[in-house]
Coordinates of C-alpha atoms in Angstrom, one line a residue:
X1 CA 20.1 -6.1 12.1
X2 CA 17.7 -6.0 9.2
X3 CA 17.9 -7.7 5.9
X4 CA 15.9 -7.5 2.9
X5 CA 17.4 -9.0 0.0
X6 CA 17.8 -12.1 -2.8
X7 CA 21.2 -13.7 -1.6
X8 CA 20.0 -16.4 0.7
X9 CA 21.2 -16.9 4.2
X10 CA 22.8 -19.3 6.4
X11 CA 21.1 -20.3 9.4
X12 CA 24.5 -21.3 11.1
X13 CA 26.1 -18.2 10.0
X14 CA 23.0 -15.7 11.3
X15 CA 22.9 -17.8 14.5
X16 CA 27.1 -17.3 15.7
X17 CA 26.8 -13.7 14.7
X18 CA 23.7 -13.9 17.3
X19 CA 26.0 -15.0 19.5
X20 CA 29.2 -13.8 18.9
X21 CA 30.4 -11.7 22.0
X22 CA 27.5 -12.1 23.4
X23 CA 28.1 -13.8 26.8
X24 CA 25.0 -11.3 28.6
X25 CA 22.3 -13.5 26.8
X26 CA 21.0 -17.0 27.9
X27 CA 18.5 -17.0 25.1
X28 CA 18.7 -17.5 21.8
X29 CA 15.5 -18.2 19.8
X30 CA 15.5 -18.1 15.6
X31 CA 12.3 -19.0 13.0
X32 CA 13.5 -19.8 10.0
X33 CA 10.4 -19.8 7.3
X34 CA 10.7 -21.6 3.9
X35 CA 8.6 -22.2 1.0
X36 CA 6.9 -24.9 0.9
X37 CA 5.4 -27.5 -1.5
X38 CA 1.4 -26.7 -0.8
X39 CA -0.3 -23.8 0.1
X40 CA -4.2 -23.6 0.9
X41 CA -4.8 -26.9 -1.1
X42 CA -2.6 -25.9 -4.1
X43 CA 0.6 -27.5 -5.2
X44 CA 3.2 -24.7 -5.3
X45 CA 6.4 -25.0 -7.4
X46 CA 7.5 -21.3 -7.1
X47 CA 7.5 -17.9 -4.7
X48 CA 7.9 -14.3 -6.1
X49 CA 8.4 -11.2 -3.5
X50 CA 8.1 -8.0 -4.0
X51 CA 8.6 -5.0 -1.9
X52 CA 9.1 -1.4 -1.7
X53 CA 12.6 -1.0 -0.2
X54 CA 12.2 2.1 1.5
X55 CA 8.8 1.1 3.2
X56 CA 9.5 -2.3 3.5
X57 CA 13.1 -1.2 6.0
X58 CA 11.2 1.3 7.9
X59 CA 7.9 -1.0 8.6
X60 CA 10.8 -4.1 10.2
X61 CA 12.5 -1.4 11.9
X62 CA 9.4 -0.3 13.3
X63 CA 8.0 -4.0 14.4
X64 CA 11.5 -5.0 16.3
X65 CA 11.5 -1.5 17.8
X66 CA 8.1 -2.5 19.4
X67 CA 9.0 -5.7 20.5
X68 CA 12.0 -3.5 22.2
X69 CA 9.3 -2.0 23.9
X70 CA 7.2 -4.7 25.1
X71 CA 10.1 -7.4 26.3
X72 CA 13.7 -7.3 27.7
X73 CA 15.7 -8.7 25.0
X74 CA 19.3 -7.6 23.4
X75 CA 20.0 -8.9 19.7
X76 CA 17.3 -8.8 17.1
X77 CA 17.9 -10.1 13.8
X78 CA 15.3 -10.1 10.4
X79 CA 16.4 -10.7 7.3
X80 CA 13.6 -11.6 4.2
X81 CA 14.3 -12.2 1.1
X82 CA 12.9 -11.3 -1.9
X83 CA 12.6 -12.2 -5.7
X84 CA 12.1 -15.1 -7.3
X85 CA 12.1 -18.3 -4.5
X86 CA 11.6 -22.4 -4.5
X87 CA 10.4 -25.2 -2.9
X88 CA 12.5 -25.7 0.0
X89 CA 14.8 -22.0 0.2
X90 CA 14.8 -19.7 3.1
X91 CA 12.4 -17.1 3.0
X92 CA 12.8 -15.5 6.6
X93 CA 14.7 -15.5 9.6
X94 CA 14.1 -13.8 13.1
X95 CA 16.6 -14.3 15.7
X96 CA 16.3 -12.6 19.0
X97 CA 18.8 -12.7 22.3
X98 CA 17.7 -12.2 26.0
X99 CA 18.6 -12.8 29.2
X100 CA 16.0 -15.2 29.5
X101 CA 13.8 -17.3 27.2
X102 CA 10.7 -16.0 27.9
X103 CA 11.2 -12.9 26.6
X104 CA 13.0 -14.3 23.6
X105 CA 10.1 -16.7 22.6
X106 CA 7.8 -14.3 23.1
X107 CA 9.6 -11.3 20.9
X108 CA 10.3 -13.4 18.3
X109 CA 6.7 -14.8 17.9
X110 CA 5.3 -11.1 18.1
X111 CA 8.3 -9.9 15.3
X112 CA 7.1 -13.0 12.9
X113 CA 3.0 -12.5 13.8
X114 CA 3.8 -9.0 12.6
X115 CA 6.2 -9.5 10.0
X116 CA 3.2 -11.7 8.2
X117 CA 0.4 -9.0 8.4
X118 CA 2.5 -5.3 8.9
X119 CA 5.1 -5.6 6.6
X120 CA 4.6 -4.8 3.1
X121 CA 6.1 -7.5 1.0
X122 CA 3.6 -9.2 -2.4
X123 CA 3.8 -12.7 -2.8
X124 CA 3.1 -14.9 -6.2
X125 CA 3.0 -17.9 -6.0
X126 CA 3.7 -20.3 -8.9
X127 CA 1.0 -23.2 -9.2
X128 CA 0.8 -25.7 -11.4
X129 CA 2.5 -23.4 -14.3
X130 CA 0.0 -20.4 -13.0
X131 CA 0.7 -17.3 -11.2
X132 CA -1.9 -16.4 -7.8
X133 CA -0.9 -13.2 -5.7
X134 CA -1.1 -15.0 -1.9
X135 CA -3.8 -12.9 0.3
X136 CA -3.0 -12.3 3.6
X137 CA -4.6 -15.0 5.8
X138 CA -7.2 -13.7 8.1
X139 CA -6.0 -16.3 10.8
X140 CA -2.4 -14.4 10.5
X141 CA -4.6 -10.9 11.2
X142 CA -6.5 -12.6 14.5
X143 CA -2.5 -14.0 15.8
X144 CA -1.6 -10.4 15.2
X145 CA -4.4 -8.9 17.1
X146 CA -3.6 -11.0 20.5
X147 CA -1.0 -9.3 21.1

């Protein structure tokens, strides 16, 4: 399942439907990212995202259907929201199911390494009463390439 939208999410909630039926699966690894309070020395009080629906859908689809590829796992789920965020509120959760944990560790790290380089979401942040657009990190770009 993938998720791009404001509403915000439930960890609980995202985590039974996970594992709902699911009696195949001894795994069950989630990441859940929120904002936080600094960012790269600068106090943050506020996160915008924006995204291009369309794009956005096709480049998650695209990153779990690799992960597919590369370990044996069962349920994947992304959800990322967008619009206007806080200090403290979800911002993303990847939950993946396998048979065994390696596989599930490892798809879920590869999904988020990804997810923070490949998929084409704009952040502002708000800082001290300013607005910075967030560049993507060149130590997120080197995770990404290990793989």
């Amino acid at each position: 399942m993938i998720r791009v939208s404001e509403p915000d999410f439930n960890v609980a909630d995202e985590i039974a439907l996970l594992e709902a039926d699911n009696s195949q699966d001894g795994a069950v690894v989630t990441f859940t990212g929120r904002v936080r309070q600094q960012n790269d020395g600068h106090d943050v009080t506020g996160l915008f995202l924006e995204h291009y629906p369309a794009m956005t859908e096709k480049s998650l689809l695209g990153i779990v259907e690799q992960a597919k590829e590369k370990w044996r796992i069962n349920r994947v789920s992304v959800i990322h929201r967008v619009g206007q965020l806080y200090v403290g509120d979800n911002i993303v959760f990847v939950g993946v199911t396998s048979k065994h944990r390696g596989d599930a560790f490892a798809a879920a790290e590869y999904i988020m390494d990804y997810l923070k380089v490949q998929a084409p979401f704009w952040k502002k942040e708000t800082r001290s009463g300013q607005d910075a657009w967030v560049e993507a990190k060149t130590s997120d770009q080197q995770k990404a390439q290990q793989w």
